[in-house]
Short mmCIF file of C-alpha atoms and ligand atoms in Angstrom, two decimals:
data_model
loop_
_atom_site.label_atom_id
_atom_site.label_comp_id
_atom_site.label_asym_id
_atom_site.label_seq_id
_atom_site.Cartn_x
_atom_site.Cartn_y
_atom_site.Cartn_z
CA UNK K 1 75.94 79.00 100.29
CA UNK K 2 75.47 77.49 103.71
CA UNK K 3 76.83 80.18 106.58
CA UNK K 4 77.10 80.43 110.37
CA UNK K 5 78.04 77.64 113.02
CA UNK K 6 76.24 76.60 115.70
CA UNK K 7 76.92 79.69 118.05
CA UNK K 8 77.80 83.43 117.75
CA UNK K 9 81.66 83.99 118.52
CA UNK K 10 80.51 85.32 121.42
CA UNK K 11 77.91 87.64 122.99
CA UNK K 12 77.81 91.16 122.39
CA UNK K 13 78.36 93.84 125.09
CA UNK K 14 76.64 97.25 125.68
CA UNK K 15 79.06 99.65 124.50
CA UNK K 16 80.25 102.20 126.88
CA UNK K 17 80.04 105.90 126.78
CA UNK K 18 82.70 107.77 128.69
CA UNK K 19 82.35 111.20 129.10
CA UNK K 20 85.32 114.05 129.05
CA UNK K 21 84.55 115.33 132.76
CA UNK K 22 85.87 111.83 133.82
CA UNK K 23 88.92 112.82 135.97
CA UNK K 24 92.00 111.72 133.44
CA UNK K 25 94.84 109.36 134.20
CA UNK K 26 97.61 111.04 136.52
CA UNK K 27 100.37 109.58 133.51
CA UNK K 28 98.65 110.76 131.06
CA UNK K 29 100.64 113.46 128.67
CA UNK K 30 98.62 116.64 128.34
CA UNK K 31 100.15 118.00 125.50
CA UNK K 32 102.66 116.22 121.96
CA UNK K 33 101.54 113.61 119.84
CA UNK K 34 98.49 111.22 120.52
CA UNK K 35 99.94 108.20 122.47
CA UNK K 36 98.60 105.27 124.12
CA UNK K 37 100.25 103.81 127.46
CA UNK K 38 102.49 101.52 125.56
CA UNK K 39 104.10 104.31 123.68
CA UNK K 40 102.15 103.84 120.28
CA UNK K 41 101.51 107.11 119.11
CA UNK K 42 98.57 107.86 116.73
CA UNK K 43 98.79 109.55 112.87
CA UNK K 44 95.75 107.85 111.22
CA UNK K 45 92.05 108.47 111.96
CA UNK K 46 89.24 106.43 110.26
CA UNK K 47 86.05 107.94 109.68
CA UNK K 48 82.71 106.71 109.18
CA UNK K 49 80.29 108.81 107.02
CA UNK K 50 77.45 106.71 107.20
CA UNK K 51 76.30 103.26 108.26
CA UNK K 52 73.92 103.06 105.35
CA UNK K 53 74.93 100.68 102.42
CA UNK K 54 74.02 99.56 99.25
CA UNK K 55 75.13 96.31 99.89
CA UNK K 56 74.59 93.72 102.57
CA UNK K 57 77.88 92.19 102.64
CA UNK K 58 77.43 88.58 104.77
CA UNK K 59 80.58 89.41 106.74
CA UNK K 60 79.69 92.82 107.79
CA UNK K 61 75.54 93.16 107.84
CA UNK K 62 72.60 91.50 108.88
CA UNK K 63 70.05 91.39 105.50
CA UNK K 64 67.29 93.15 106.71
CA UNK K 65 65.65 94.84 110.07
CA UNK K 66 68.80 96.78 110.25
CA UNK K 67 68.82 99.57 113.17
CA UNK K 68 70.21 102.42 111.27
CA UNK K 69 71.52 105.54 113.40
CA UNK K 70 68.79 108.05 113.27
CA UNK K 71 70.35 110.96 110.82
CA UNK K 72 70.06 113.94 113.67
CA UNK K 73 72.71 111.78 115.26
CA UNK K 74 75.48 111.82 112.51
CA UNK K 75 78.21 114.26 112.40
CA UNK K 76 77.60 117.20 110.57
CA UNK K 77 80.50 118.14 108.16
CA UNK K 78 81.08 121.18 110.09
CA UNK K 79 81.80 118.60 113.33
CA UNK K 80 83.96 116.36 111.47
CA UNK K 81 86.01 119.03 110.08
CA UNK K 82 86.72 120.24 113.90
CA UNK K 83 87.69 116.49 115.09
CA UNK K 84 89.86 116.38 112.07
CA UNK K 85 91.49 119.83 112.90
CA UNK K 86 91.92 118.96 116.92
CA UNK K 87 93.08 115.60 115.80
CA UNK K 88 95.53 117.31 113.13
CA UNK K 89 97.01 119.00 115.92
CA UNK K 90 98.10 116.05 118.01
CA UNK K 91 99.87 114.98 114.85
CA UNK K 92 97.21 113.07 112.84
CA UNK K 93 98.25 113.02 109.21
CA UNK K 94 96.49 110.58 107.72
CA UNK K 95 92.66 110.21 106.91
CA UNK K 96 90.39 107.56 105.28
CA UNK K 97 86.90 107.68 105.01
CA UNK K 98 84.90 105.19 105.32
CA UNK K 99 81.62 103.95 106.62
CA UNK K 100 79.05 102.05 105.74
CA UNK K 101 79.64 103.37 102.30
CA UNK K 102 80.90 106.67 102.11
CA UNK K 103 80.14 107.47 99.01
CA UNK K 104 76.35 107.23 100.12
CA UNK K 105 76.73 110.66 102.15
CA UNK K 106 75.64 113.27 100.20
CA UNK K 107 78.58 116.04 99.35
CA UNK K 108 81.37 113.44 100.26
CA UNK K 109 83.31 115.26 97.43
CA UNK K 110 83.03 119.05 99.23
CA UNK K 111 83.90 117.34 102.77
CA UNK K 112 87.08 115.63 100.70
CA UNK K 113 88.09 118.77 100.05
CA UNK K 114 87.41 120.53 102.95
CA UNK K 115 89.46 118.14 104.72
CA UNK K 116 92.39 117.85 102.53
CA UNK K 117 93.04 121.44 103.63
CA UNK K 118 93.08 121.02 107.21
CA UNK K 119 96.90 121.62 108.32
CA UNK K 120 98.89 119.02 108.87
CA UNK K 121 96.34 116.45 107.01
CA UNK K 122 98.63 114.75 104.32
CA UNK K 123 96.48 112.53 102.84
CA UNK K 124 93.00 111.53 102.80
CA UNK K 125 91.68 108.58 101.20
CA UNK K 126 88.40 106.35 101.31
CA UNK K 127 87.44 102.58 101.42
CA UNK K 128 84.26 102.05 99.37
CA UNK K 129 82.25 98.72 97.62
CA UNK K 130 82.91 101.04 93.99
CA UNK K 131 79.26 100.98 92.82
CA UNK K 132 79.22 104.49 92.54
CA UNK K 133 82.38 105.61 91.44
CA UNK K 134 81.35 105.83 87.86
CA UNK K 135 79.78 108.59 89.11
CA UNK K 136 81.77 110.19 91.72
CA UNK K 137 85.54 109.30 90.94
CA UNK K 138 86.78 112.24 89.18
CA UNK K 139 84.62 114.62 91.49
CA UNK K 140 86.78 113.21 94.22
CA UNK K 141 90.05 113.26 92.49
CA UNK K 142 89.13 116.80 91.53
CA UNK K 143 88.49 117.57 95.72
CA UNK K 144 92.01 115.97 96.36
CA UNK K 145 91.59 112.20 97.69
CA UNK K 146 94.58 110.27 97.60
CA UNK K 147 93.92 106.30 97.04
CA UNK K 148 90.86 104.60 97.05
CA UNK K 149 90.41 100.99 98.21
CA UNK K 150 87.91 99.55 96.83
CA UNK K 151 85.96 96.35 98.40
CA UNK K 152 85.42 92.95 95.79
CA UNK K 153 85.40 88.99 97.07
CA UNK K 154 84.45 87.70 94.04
CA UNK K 155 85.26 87.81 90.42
CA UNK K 156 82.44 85.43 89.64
CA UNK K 157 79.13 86.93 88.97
CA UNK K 158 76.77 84.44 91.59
CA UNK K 159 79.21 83.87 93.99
CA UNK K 160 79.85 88.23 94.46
CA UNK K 161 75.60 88.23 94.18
CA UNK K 162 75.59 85.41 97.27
CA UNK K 163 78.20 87.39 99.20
CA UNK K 164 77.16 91.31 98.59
CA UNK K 165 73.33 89.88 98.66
CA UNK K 166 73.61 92.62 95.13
CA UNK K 167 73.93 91.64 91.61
CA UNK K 168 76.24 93.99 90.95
CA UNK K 169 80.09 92.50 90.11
CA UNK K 170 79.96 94.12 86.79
CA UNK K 171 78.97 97.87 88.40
CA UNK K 172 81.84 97.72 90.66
CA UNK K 173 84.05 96.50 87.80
CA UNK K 174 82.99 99.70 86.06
CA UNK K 175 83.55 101.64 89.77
CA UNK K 176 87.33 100.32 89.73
CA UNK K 177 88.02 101.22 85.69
CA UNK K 178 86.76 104.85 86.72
CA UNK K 179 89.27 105.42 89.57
CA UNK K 180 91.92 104.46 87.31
CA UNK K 181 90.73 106.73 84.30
CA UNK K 182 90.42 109.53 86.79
CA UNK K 183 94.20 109.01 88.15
CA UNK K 184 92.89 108.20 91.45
CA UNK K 185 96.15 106.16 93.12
CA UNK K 186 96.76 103.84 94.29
CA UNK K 187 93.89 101.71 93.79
CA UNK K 188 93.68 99.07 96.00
CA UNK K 189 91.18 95.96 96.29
CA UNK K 190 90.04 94.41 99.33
CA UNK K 191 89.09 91.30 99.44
CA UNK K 192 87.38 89.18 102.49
CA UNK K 193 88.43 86.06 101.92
CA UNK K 194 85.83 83.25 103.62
CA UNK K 195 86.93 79.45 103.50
CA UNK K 196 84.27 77.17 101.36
CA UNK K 197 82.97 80.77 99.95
CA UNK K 198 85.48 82.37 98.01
CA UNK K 199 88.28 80.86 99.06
CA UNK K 200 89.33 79.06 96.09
CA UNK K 201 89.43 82.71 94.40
CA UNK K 202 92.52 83.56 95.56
CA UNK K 203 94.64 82.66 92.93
CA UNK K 204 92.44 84.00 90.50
CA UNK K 205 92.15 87.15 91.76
CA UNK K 206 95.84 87.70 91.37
CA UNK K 207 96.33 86.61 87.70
CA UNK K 208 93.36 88.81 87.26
CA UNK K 209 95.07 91.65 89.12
CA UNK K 210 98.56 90.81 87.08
CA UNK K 211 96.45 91.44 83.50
CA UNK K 212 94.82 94.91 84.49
CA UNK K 213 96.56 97.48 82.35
CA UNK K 214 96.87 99.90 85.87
CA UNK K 215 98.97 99.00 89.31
CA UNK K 216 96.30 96.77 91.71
CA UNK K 217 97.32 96.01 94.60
CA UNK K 218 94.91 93.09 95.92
CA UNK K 219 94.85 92.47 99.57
CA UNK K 220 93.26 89.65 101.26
CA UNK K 221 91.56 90.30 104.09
CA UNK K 222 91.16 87.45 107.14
CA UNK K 223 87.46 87.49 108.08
CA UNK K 224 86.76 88.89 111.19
CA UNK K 225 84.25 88.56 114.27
CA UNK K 226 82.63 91.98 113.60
CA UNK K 227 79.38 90.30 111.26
CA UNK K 228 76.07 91.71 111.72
CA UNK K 229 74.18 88.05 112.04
CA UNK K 230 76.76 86.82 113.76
CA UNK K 231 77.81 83.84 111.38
CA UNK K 232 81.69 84.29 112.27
CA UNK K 233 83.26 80.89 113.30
CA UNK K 234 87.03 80.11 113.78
CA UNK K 235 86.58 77.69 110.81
CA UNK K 236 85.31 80.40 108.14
CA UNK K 237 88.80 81.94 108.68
CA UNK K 238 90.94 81.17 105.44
CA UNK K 239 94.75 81.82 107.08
CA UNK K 240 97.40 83.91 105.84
CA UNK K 241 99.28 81.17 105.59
CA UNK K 242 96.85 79.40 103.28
CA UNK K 243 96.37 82.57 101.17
CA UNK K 244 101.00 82.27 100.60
CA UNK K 245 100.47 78.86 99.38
CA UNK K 246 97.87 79.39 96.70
CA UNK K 247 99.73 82.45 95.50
CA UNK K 248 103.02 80.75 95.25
CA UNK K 249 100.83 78.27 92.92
CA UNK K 250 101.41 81.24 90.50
CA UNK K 251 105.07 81.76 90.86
CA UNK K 252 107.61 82.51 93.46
CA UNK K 253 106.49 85.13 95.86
CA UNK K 254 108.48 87.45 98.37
CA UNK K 255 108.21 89.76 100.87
CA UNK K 256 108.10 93.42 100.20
CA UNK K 257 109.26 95.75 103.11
CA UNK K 258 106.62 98.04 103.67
CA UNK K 259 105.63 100.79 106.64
CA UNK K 260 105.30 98.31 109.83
CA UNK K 261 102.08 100.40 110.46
CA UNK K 262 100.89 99.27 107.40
CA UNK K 263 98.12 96.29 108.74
CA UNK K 264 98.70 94.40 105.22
CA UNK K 265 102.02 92.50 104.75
CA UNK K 266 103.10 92.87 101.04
CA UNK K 267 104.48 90.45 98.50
CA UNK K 268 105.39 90.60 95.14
CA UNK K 269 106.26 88.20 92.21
CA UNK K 270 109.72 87.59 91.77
CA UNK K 271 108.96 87.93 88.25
CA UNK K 272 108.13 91.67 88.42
CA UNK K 273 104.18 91.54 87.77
CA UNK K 274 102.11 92.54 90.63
CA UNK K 275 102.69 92.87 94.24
CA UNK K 276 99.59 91.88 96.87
CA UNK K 277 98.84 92.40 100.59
CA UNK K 278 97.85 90.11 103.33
CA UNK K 279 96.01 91.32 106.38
CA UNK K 280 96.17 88.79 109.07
CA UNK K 281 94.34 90.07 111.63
CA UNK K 282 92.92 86.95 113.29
CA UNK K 283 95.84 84.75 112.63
CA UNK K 284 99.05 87.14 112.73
CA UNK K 285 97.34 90.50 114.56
CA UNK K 286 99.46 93.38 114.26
CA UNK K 287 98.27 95.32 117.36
CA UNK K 288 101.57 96.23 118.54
CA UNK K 289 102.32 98.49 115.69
CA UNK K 290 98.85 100.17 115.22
CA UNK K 291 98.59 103.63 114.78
CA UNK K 292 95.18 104.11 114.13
CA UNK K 293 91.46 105.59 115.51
CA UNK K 294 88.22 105.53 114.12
CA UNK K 295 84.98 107.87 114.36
CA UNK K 296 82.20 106.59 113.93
CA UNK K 297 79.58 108.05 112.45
CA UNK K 298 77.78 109.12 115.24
CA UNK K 299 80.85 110.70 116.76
CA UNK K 300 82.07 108.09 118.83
CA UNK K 301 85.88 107.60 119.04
CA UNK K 302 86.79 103.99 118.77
CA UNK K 303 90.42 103.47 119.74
CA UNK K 304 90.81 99.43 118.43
CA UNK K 305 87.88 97.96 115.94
CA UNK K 306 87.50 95.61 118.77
CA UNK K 307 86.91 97.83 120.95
CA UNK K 308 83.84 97.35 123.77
CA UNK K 309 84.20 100.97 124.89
CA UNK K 310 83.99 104.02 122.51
CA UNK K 311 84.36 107.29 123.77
CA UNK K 312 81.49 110.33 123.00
CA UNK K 313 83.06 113.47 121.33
CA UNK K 314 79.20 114.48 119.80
CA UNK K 315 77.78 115.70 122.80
CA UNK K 316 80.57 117.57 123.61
CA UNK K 317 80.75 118.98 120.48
CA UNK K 318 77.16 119.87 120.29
CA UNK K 319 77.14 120.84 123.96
CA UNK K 320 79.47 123.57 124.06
CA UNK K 321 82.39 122.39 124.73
CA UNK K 322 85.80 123.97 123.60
CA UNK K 323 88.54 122.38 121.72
CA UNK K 324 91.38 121.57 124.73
CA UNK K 325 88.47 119.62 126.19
CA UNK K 326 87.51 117.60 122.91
CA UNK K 327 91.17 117.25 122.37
CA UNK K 328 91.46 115.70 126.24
CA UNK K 329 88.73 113.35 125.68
CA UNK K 330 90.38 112.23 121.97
CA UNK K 331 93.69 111.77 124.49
CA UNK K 332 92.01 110.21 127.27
CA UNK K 333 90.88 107.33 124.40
CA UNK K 334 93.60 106.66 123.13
CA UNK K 335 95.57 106.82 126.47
CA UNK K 336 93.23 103.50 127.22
CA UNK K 337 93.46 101.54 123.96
CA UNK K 338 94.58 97.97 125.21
CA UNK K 339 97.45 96.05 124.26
CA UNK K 340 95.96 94.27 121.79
CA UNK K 341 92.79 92.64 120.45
CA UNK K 342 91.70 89.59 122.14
CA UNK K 343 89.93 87.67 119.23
CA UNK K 344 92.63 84.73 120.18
CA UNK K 345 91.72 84.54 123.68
CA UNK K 346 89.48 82.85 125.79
CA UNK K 347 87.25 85.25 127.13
CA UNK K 348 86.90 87.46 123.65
CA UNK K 349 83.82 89.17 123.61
CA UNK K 350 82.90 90.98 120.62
CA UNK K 351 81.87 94.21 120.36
CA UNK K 352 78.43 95.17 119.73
CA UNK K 353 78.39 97.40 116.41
CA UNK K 354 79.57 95.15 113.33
CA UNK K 355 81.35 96.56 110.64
CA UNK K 356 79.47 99.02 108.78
CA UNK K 357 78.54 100.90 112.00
CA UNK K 358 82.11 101.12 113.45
CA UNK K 359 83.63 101.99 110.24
CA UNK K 360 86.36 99.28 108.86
N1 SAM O 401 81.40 100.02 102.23
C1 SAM O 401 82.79 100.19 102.05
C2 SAM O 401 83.46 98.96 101.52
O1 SAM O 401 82.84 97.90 101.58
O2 SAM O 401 84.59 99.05 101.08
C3 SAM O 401 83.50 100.69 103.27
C4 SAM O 401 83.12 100.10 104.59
S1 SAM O 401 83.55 98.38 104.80
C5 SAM O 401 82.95 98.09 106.44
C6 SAM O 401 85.31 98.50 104.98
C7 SAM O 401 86.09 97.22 104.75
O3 SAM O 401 85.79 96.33 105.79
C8 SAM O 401 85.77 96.51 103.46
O4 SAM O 401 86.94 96.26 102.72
C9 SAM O 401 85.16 95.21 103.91
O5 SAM O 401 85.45 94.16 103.03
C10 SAM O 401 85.79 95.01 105.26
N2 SAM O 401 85.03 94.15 106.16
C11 SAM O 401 83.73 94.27 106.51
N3 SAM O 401 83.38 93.31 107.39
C12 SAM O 401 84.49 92.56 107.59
C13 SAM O 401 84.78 91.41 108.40
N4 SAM O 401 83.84 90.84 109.17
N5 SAM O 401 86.03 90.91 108.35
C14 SAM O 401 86.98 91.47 107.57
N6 SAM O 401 86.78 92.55 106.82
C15 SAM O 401 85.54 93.09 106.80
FE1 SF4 O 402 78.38 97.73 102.84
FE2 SF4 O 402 81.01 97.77 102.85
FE3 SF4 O 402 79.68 96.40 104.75
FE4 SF4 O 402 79.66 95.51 102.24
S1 SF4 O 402 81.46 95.71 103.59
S2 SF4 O 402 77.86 95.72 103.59
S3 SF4 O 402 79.70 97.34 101.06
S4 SF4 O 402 79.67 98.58 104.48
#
């Protein structure tokens, strides 16, 4: 597998810090839901439990020489519990966690629970590459998590090796048969789909996903500019568009409604077997209907993945500070968040963490 153009997407930038004793916006609401200056209004936080992995995905880490957060800089459980209950009250509902892989962080199963009985928390899910769910998936069902979406690009054993750098496809296989024989629902699979990679998978993936005795969704994901070796190009993008065609190969397709907040467009087969998601975010972005955050791991708020400024809540949660001012610095970031992403602009600059240390 030959990878990377010529030149990075684009440099990276130094991520900025902002700090709650900044004076806030005169506009901005003080109190009510979580909203942005163009009136979207927040209900889902991401958060990142580690940016350790098993893996070393191509389109989300570097191989090796990787500079992990140091682990006196990661949220405590007790700290992540208190964003989640400040954030709850500003009318977050809905949690996923994520990382890195989650499942990696000791005792995700107690902080599951823990969080699943913060008020006004409705659901909490995770996003994970599987390979330990034999282990862990009825633990977590036990502590309450909702749906699990679970990460696979290939259904061929050397080309998943070549793109999780693990030999592992049959592992996560077993990871997605345990969610489903511990009730966890919905399952859903993501996969990044790269052009000359696994492109041609597509199709396969959903008669696969139409034979599986449970309800998969499969959702295609458009690769993004958030790589750790920078080996994104423009080119390496395999559309939405081209993803329709080589579904409708199968059978006629249409669209499902779904929540607009949803970032995957659904389909299903007009026959009645299997419905699938798209998530366009490089070729049909969605930013106008996004009603999401993220945390990272090392309790930064991030209010777009693209973001090039993240916002610190750990210092003033280990300095002291008392809720009304965490919750004013959580406002005071999403107040900011942009209109939308610029990956289809000149001038996009991408932002210095890649994927497993932001949190996808
Ligand atoms: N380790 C877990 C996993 O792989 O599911 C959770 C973290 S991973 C960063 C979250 C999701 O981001 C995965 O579905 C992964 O495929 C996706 N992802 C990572 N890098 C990406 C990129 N450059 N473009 C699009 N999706 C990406
Ligand atoms: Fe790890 Fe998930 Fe990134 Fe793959 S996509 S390297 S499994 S964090």
């Amino acid at each position: 597998m030959t990878l990377g153009g010529p030149e990075p997407a684009a440099a990276a930038v130094r991520t900025v810090v902002s700090r709650a004793t900044d004076p806030a916006p005169p506009d901005m609401p003080v109190a009510g839901p979580l909203v942005d200056r163009f009136g979207r209004v927040v209900r889902k936080l991401r958060i990142s439990l580690t940016d350790r992995c098993n893996f070393r995905c191509v389109y989300c880490m570097p191989e090796g020489d990787i500079p992990w957060i140091p682990s006196e800089e990661i949220l405590t459980f007790d700290e992540i519990e208190r964003v989640v209950r400040i954030c709850a009250a500003m009318g977050v509902e809905k949690l996923r966690l994520t990382g890195g892989e989650p499942l990696l962080r000791p005792g995700v199963e107690e902080l599951t629970a823990r969080l699943v009985r913060v008020p006004g928390i409705r659901s909490v899910s995770m996003t994970t590459n599987g390979f330990l769910l034999p282990e862990k998936a009825a633990a977590l069902k036990a502590a309450g998590l909702s749906g699990i979406n679970i990460s696979l690009d290939s259904l061929d054993r050397d080309r998943f090796r070549q793109l999780t750098r693990r030999d592992q496809l049959d592992r996560v296989l077993e990871g997605i048969a345990a969610a489903a024989a511990a009730g966890l629902q919905p399952i859903k699979i993501n996969a990044v789909v790269m052009r000359g990679i696994n492109d041609g998978e597509v199709e396969t993936f959903l008669r696969w996903a139409r034979e599986q005795p449970v309800d998969l969704t499969v959702r295609f994901i458009e690769f993004m500019p958030l790589d750790g070796s920078n080996v994104w190009t423009r080119d390496l993008v395999y559309t939405a568009a081209e993803i329709l065609e080589q579904a409708r190969r199968i059978g006629p397709v249409e669209p499902v409604h779904n929540d607009p907040a949803d970032p995957a467009r659904l389909y299903r087969f007009a026959d009645g077997r299997g419905t699938f998601g798209i998530i366009a975010s490089v070729s049909q972005p969605f930013c106008a209907s996004c009603d999401r955050i993220r945390l990272t791991a090392d309790g930064k708020i991030r209010n777009c993945l693209f973001a090039v400024e993240e916002f610190d809540l750990r210092e003033l949660l280990r300095g002291g500070a008392g809720d009304e001012t965490v919750a004013a610095a959580i406002r005071r970031a999403v107040w900011v968040k942009w209109r939308g992403h610029l990956i289809n602009q000149k001038g996009f600059v991408k932002p210095q963490r890649a994927m497993y240390a932001i949190g996808g």
